[in-house]
Each structure stands twice: as structure tokens, then as C-alpha cells.
Amino acid sequence: MPTGPLSDPGRRALARIRHFVHLHEQELLDLDDFFSQALPVLAEGLGCDRVSVWTYSQRGPQQALHCERLHHAGHDTTPLPPLVEQEHPDYFRELDRWGILSASDAPSHPALHSMREAYLQPNDIHSLLDVPFAVNGRRTGLLCGEQTGAPVEWSAAQISLMRQAGVIGSLFMHRLQRRGRRSDPLRFAG
């Protein structure tokens, strides 16, 4: 996937997200407040109307992704049902192979075929940009940007922003684990 320099909104978004990380580390923002503030900033930087954060879980050989927080068009909404590898093998393979899934026309993307009727159409999702993040080489989460209503062509600057936000996500999760703030650092509050 091509990446490029960040746009001005992308640079501002990353600076604000880093500031929220700093406030969380100083215990001035709890985890819920962190995500309530960071996800709208990421959506604004990407120029899309839905952004979510997901966590990976492993049961035997199968992976699953669990929606922890979803920000849609100006407000947080109820998280979505889990995505299970057994039901969406092409999607998980694409993420494993490329470390990103960029679909400007999500309903016709081959890796998203299994999600078309159950996820994309009911949520009016036309474009999707997913970037997993890892701690110590183990995938722990995923950032997802989505556009509803009409498709968008994801730019190199938007892809770069998501990749850099994923790096921040990796470092943030690593610090959470290291600080031992939670019994299960892979699950977010809220």
C-alpha cells in the first residue's frame, strides 16, 4: 500500500492523540475519556464518519475481533458484534498478509465479501480502512475507519495517518500492559 506525507488535518490529529496519551499517562484522563476524545479526532483527521477500535482474541486456532469503541458521526455508539475468523477468513487473511485493508469500494472488495450482507449493507458502509496494531509482535488491536453514504478513495495521506495512529495504538497498549493497570490489558473499559 502506498503511503505518503501526512495532510495538515492528519498532523493535527496525531498531535492531539499523542496529547491524549500523555494526559492518560499522567492519570488526567481515564481510559473511557481517552477513547471518547481520541476517536473523534482520528475521524476528523481521516475525513470519515465512523472510526472504531477493536481488540483481538484467540480461541484455539481461530482469531476474533471485538469492537471496543465506535464513534459515528459525532457521537459514540454501541459497539458492534465480534468478527470471527471462521466466518470471515478472507478478511483475516488480508490483514495478516498486508497489515492493512484499504477498500475504497468495500462492498465489492473480495476480502469483505462475507461481511457484505451482515455488516457493510446494514451499516451503509461504502469504504473501509483497517490497520492492525501489535504489542511485542502479537496483534492486539485494530483501528478501523469507515465512510457511509458514498465511497471515498483513500489517499496516501489517510493511509499514512492510519498507520501512524496504529503505531501510537501499539505503544499505548504496551504501556498499559507494562503498567499493569488491568487484569486483561487486551480489553478496553467501556
PDB file of C-alpha atoms in Angstrom:
ATOM      1  CA  MET A   1       0.000   0.000   0.000  1.00  0.00           C
ATOM      2  CA  PRO A   2       1.387   3.393  -0.844  1.00  0.00           C
ATOM      3  CA  THR A   3       1.762   5.873   1.952  1.00  0.00           C
ATOM      4  CA  GLY A   4       2.661   9.488   1.766  1.00  0.00           C
ATOM      5  CA  PRO A   5       3.192  12.553   3.819  1.00  0.00           C
ATOM      6  CA  LEU A   6       0.512  13.487   6.288  1.00  0.00           C
ATOM      7  CA  SER A   7      -2.002  16.165   5.494  1.00  0.00           C
ATOM      8  CA  ASP A   8      -2.377  19.127   7.849  1.00  0.00           C
ATOM      9  CA  PRO A   9      -5.523  17.576   9.415  1.00  0.00           C
ATOM     10  CA  GLY A  10      -3.582  14.310   9.817  1.00  0.00           C
ATOM     11  CA  ARG A  11      -0.668  16.017  11.567  1.00  0.00           C
ATOM     12  CA  ARG A  12      -3.045  17.872  13.878  1.00  0.00           C
ATOM     13  CA  ALA A  13      -4.944  14.660  14.645  1.00  0.00           C
ATOM     14  CA  LEU A  14      -1.767  12.758  15.556  1.00  0.00           C
ATOM     15  CA  ALA A  15      -0.554  15.623  17.749  1.00  0.00           C
ATOM     16  CA  ARG A  16      -3.864  15.692  19.615  1.00  0.00           C
ATOM     17  CA  ILE A  17      -3.950  11.908  20.021  1.00  0.00           C
ATOM     18  CA  ARG A  18      -0.388  11.969  21.410  1.00  0.00           C
ATOM     19  CA  HIS A  19      -1.533  14.679  23.827  1.00  0.00           C
ATOM     20  CA  PHE A  20      -4.427  12.460  24.975  1.00  0.00           C
ATOM     21  CA  VAL A  21      -1.948   9.601  25.508  1.00  0.00           C
ATOM     22  CA  HIS A  22       0.171  11.949  27.649  1.00  0.00           C
ATOM     23  CA  LEU A  23      -2.887  13.003  29.680  1.00  0.00           C
ATOM     24  CA  HIS A  24      -3.814   9.358  30.218  1.00  0.00           C
ATOM     25  CA  GLU A  25      -0.277   8.527  31.364  1.00  0.00           C
ATOM     26  CA  GLN A  26      -0.456  11.437  33.818  1.00  0.00           C
ATOM     27  CA  GLU A  27      -3.772   9.952  35.051  1.00  0.00           C
ATOM     28  CA  LEU A  28      -5.650  13.042  33.953  1.00  0.00           C
ATOM     29  CA  LEU A  29      -7.818  11.038  31.523  1.00  0.00           C
ATOM     30  CA  ASP A  30      -9.270   7.638  32.264  1.00  0.00           C
ATOM     31  CA  LEU A  31      -9.399   5.036  29.506  1.00  0.00           C
ATOM     32  CA  ASP A  32     -13.024   5.780  28.613  1.00  0.00           C
ATOM     33  CA  ASP A  33     -12.331   9.501  28.293  1.00  0.00           C
ATOM     34  CA  PHE A  34      -9.208   8.788  26.250  1.00  0.00           C
ATOM     35  CA  PHE A  35     -11.191   6.904  23.604  1.00  0.00           C
ATOM     36  CA  SER A  36     -14.121   9.337  23.747  1.00  0.00           C
ATOM     37  CA  GLN A  37     -11.699  12.107  22.800  1.00  0.00           C
ATOM     38  CA  ALA A  38      -9.212  10.280  20.544  1.00  0.00           C
ATOM     39  CA  LEU A  39     -11.647   8.534  18.186  1.00  0.00           C
ATOM     40  CA  PRO A  40     -13.462  11.711  17.026  1.00  0.00           C
ATOM     41  CA  VAL A  41     -10.076  13.350  16.436  1.00  0.00           C
ATOM     42  CA  LEU A  42      -8.979  10.383  14.310  1.00  0.00           C
ATOM     43  CA  ALA A  43     -12.274  10.516  12.367  1.00  0.00           C
ATOM     44  CA  GLU A  44     -11.753  14.221  11.717  1.00  0.00           C
ATOM     45  CA  GLY A  45      -8.150  13.676  10.613  1.00  0.00           C
ATOM     46  CA  LEU A  46      -9.213  10.909   8.243  1.00  0.00           C
ATOM     47  CA  GLY A  47     -12.228  12.809   6.986  1.00  0.00           C
ATOM     48  CA  CYS A  48     -14.547   9.857   7.555  1.00  0.00           C
ATOM     49  CA  ASP A  49     -17.681   9.471   9.645  1.00  0.00           C
ATOM     50  CA  ARG A  50     -17.003   6.201  11.518  1.00  0.00           C
ATOM     51  CA  VAL A  51     -13.922   5.175  13.487  1.00  0.00           C
ATOM     52  CA  SER A  52     -13.672   2.207  15.807  1.00  0.00           C
ATOM     53  CA  VAL A  53     -11.097   0.369  17.855  1.00  0.00           C
ATOM     54  CA  TRP A  54     -11.159  -3.422  18.060  1.00  0.00           C
ATOM     55  CA  THR A  55      -9.207  -5.977  20.096  1.00  0.00           C
ATOM     56  CA  TYR A  56      -8.030  -9.412  19.005  1.00  0.00           C
ATOM     57  CA  SER A  57      -8.746 -12.584  20.932  1.00  0.00           C
ATOM     58  CA  GLN A  58      -7.569 -16.099  20.204  1.00  0.00           C
ATOM     59  CA  ARG A  59      -9.522 -19.271  20.909  1.00  0.00           C
ATOM     60  CA  GLY A  60      -7.594 -22.247  19.681  1.00  0.00           C
ATOM     61  CA  PRO A  61      -6.522 -21.647  16.092  1.00  0.00           C
ATOM     62  CA  GLN A  62      -9.280 -19.064  15.437  1.00  0.00           C
ATOM     63  CA  GLN A  63      -8.966 -15.305  15.890  1.00  0.00           C
ATOM     64  CA  ALA A  64     -11.781 -12.891  16.627  1.00  0.00           C
ATOM     65  CA  LEU A  65     -12.015  -9.117  16.671  1.00  0.00           C
ATOM     66  CA  HIS A  66     -14.155  -7.392  19.297  1.00  0.00           C
ATOM     67  CA  CYS A  67     -15.378  -3.833  18.829  1.00  0.00           C
ATOM     68  CA  GLU A  68     -14.477  -1.915  21.963  1.00  0.00           C
ATOM     69  CA  ARG A  69     -15.475   1.584  20.928  1.00  0.00           C
ATOM     70  CA  LEU A  70     -17.282   3.011  17.919  1.00  0.00           C
ATOM     71  CA  HIS A  71     -17.524   6.688  17.104  1.00  0.00           C
ATOM     72  CA  HIS A  72     -20.036   7.521  14.384  1.00  0.00           C
ATOM     73  CA  ALA A  73     -20.870  10.978  13.031  1.00  0.00           C
ATOM     74  CA  GLY A  74     -20.213  12.978  16.164  1.00  0.00           C
ATOM     75  CA  HIS A  75     -21.085  10.533  18.935  1.00  0.00           C
ATOM     76  CA  ASP A  76     -20.066   7.219  20.489  1.00  0.00           C
ATOM     77  CA  THR A  77     -22.410   4.347  19.731  1.00  0.00           C
ATOM     78  CA  THR A  78     -22.931   0.800  20.880  1.00  0.00           C
ATOM     79  CA  PRO A  79     -20.027  -1.469  19.911  1.00  0.00           C
ATOM     80  CA  LEU A  80     -20.614  -3.919  17.091  1.00  0.00           C
ATOM     81  CA  PRO A  81     -20.776  -7.735  17.301  1.00  0.00           C
ATOM     82  CA  PRO A  82     -17.445  -9.607  17.070  1.00  0.00           C
ATOM     83  CA  LEU A  83     -15.896 -10.596  13.749  1.00  0.00           C
ATOM     84  CA  VAL A  84     -14.810 -14.230  13.861  1.00  0.00           C
ATOM     85  CA  GLU A  85     -12.105 -15.606  11.573  1.00  0.00           C
ATOM     86  CA  GLN A  86     -14.109 -18.727  10.789  1.00  0.00           C
ATOM     87  CA  GLU A  87     -16.913 -16.563   9.350  1.00  0.00           C
ATOM     88  CA  HIS A  88     -14.607 -14.069   7.588  1.00  0.00           C
ATOM     89  CA  PRO A  89     -11.412 -15.941   6.630  1.00  0.00           C
ATOM     90  CA  ASP A  90     -10.592 -13.730   3.621  1.00  0.00           C
ATOM     91  CA  TYR A  91     -10.723 -10.589   5.768  1.00  0.00           C
ATOM     92  CA  PHE A  92      -8.349 -12.025   8.388  1.00  0.00           C
ATOM     93  CA  ARG A  93      -6.030 -13.373   5.671  1.00  0.00           C
ATOM     94  CA  GLU A  94      -5.858  -9.946   4.031  1.00  0.00           C
ATOM     95  CA  LEU A  95      -4.938  -8.296   7.345  1.00  0.00           C
ATOM     96  CA  ASP A  96      -2.340 -10.981   8.084  1.00  0.00           C
ATOM     97  CA  ARG A  97      -0.831 -10.762   4.612  1.00  0.00           C
ATOM     98  CA  TRP A  98      -0.668  -6.984   4.129  1.00  0.00           C
ATOM     99  CA  GLY A  99      -1.016  -5.480   7.618  1.00  0.00           C
ATOM    100  CA  ILE A 100      -3.717  -3.180   6.256  1.00  0.00           C
ATOM    101  CA  LEU A 101      -7.020  -3.410   4.436  1.00  0.00           C
ATOM    102  CA  SER A 102      -7.817  -0.431   2.253  1.00  0.00           C
ATOM    103  CA  ALA A 103     -11.142  -0.762   0.453  1.00  0.00           C
ATOM    104  CA  SER A 104     -12.473   2.344  -1.256  1.00  0.00           C
ATOM    105  CA  ASP A 105     -15.334   0.235  -2.624  1.00  0.00           C
ATOM    106  CA  ALA A 106     -15.889  -2.032   0.386  1.00  0.00           C
ATOM    107  CA  PRO A 107     -18.970  -3.929  -0.903  1.00  0.00           C
ATOM    108  CA  SER A 108     -17.039  -5.181  -3.945  1.00  0.00           C
ATOM    109  CA  HIS A 109     -13.713  -5.890  -2.190  1.00  0.00           C
ATOM    110  CA  PRO A 110     -13.056  -9.678  -2.318  1.00  0.00           C
ATOM    111  CA  ALA A 111     -11.773  -9.846   1.290  1.00  0.00           C
ATOM    112  CA  LEU A 112     -15.004  -8.258   2.533  1.00  0.00           C
ATOM    113  CA  HIS A 113     -17.441 -10.440   0.571  1.00  0.00           C
ATOM    114  CA  SER A 114     -18.517 -12.383   3.691  1.00  0.00           C
ATOM    115  CA  MET A 115     -19.324  -9.103   5.503  1.00  0.00           C
ATOM    116  CA  ARG A 116     -21.428  -7.555   2.765  1.00  0.00           C
ATOM    117  CA  GLU A 117     -24.923  -8.565   3.936  1.00  0.00           C
ATOM    118  CA  ALA A 118     -24.354  -8.773   7.694  1.00  0.00           C
ATOM    119  CA  TYR A 119     -22.120  -5.749   8.256  1.00  0.00           C
ATOM    120  CA  LEU A 120     -21.470  -3.455   5.291  1.00  0.00           C
ATOM    121  CA  GLN A 121     -25.011  -3.059   3.894  1.00  0.00           C
ATOM    122  CA  PRO A 122     -26.888  -2.704   7.216  1.00  0.00           C
ATOM    123  CA  ASN A 123     -24.378  -0.054   8.358  1.00  0.00           C
ATOM    124  CA  ASP A 124     -24.308   1.692   4.937  1.00  0.00           C
ATOM    125  CA  ILE A 125     -20.502   1.288   4.776  1.00  0.00           C
ATOM    126  CA  HIS A 126     -19.078   2.135   1.374  1.00  0.00           C
ATOM    127  CA  SER A 127     -15.359   2.490   2.195  1.00  0.00           C
ATOM    128  CA  LEU A 128     -13.211   0.866   4.869  1.00  0.00           C
ATOM    129  CA  LEU A 129      -9.617   1.348   6.051  1.00  0.00           C
ATOM    130  CA  ASP A 130      -8.357  -1.088   8.711  1.00  0.00           C
ATOM    131  CA  VAL A 131      -4.907  -1.142  10.319  1.00  0.00           C
ATOM    132  CA  PRO A 132      -3.976  -3.723  12.969  1.00  0.00           C
ATOM    133  CA  PHE A 133      -1.511  -2.937  15.738  1.00  0.00           C
ATOM    134  CA  ALA A 134       0.660  -5.227  17.843  1.00  0.00           C
ATOM    135  CA  VAL A 135       2.478  -5.401  21.156  1.00  0.00           C
ATOM    136  CA  ASN A 136       5.737  -7.357  21.154  1.00  0.00           C
ATOM    137  CA  GLY A 137       4.914  -8.804  17.744  1.00  0.00           C
ATOM    138  CA  ARG A 138       1.484 -10.089  18.821  1.00  0.00           C
ATOM    139  CA  ARG A 139      -1.574  -8.488  17.250  1.00  0.00           C
ATOM    140  CA  THR A 140      -3.659  -6.924  19.981  1.00  0.00           C
ATOM    141  CA  GLY A 141      -5.919  -4.463  18.227  1.00  0.00           C
ATOM    142  CA  LEU A 142      -7.139  -2.805  15.095  1.00  0.00           C
ATOM    143  CA  LEU A 143      -8.176   0.693  14.099  1.00  0.00           C
ATOM    144  CA  CYS A 144     -10.990   0.933  11.581  1.00  0.00           C
ATOM    145  CA  GLY A 145     -12.047   3.974   9.565  1.00  0.00           C
ATOM    146  CA  GLU A 146     -15.255   3.770   7.561  1.00  0.00           C
ATOM    147  CA  GLN A 147     -17.257   6.037   5.291  1.00  0.00           C
ATOM    148  CA  THR A 148     -21.001   5.705   4.995  1.00  0.00           C
ATOM    149  CA  GLY A 149     -23.346   7.120   2.376  1.00  0.00           C
ATOM    150  CA  ALA A 150     -20.901   7.172  -0.532  1.00  0.00           C
ATOM    151  CA  PRO A 151     -17.468   5.709  -1.251  1.00  0.00           C
ATOM    152  CA  VAL A 152     -14.210   7.621  -0.817  1.00  0.00           C
ATOM    153  CA  GLU A 153     -10.878   6.897  -2.456  1.00  0.00           C
ATOM    154  CA  TRP A 154      -8.440   6.537   0.454  1.00  0.00           C
ATOM    155  CA  SER A 155      -5.447   8.784  -0.155  1.00  0.00           C
ATOM    156  CA  ALA A 156      -1.827   8.038   0.667  1.00  0.00           C
ATOM    157  CA  ALA A 157      -2.055  10.682   3.424  1.00  0.00           C
ATOM    158  CA  GLN A 158      -5.096   8.970   5.002  1.00  0.00           C
ATOM    159  CA  ILE A 159      -3.357   5.579   4.868  1.00  0.00           C
ATOM    160  CA  SER A 160      -0.253   7.120   6.424  1.00  0.00           C
ATOM    161  CA  LEU A 161      -2.357   8.659   9.202  1.00  0.00           C
ATOM    162  CA  MET A 162      -3.969   5.292   9.999  1.00  0.00           C
ATOM    163  CA  ARG A 163      -0.601   3.533  10.022  1.00  0.00           C
ATOM    164  CA  GLN A 164       0.866   6.146  12.367  1.00  0.00           C
ATOM    165  CA  ALA A 165      -2.222   6.021  14.596  1.00  0.00           C
ATOM    166  CA  GLY A 166      -1.695   2.233  14.692  1.00  0.00           C
ATOM    167  CA  VAL A 167       1.869   2.777  15.929  1.00  0.00           C
ATOM    168  CA  ILE A 168       0.514   5.031  18.677  1.00  0.00           C
ATOM    169  CA  GLY A 169      -2.038   2.295  19.482  1.00  0.00           C
ATOM    170  CA  SER A 170       0.758  -0.274  19.784  1.00  0.00           C
ATOM    171  CA  LEU A 171       2.780   1.912  22.128  1.00  0.00           C
ATOM    172  CA  PHE A 172      -0.308   2.815  24.142  1.00  0.00           C
ATOM    173  CA  MET A 173      -1.274  -0.858  24.633  1.00  0.00           C
ATOM    174  CA  HIS A 174       2.316  -1.755  25.506  1.00  0.00           C
ATOM    175  CA  ARG A 175       2.360   0.917  28.209  1.00  0.00           C
ATOM    176  CA  LEU A 176      -0.992  -0.269  29.555  1.00  0.00           C
ATOM    177  CA  GLN A 177       0.339  -3.810  29.815  1.00  0.00           C
ATOM    178  CA  ARG A 178       3.613  -2.703  31.368  1.00  0.00           C
ATOM    179  CA  ARG A 179       1.887  -0.548  33.960  1.00  0.00           C
ATOM    180  CA  GLY A 180      -0.358  -3.472  34.902  1.00  0.00           C
ATOM    181  CA  ARG A 181      -3.390  -1.239  35.033  1.00  0.00           C
ATOM    182  CA  ARG A 182      -5.756  -4.012  34.115  1.00  0.00           C
ATOM    183  CA  SER A 183      -6.010  -7.706  34.692  1.00  0.00           C
ATOM    184  CA  ASP A 184      -6.616  -8.235  30.967  1.00  0.00           C
ATOM    185  CA  PRO A 185      -4.859  -5.425  29.078  1.00  0.00           C
ATOM    186  CA  LEU A 186      -6.317  -6.538  25.756  1.00  0.00           C
ATOM    187  CA  ARG A 187      -9.857  -5.491  26.702  1.00  0.00           C
ATOM    188  CA  PHE A 188     -10.772  -1.826  26.970  1.00  0.00           C
ATOM    189  CA  ALA A 189     -13.064  -0.310  29.539  1.00  0.00           C
ATOM    190  CA  GLY A 190     -16.467   0.839  28.427  1.00  0.00           C
TER     191      GLY A 190
END
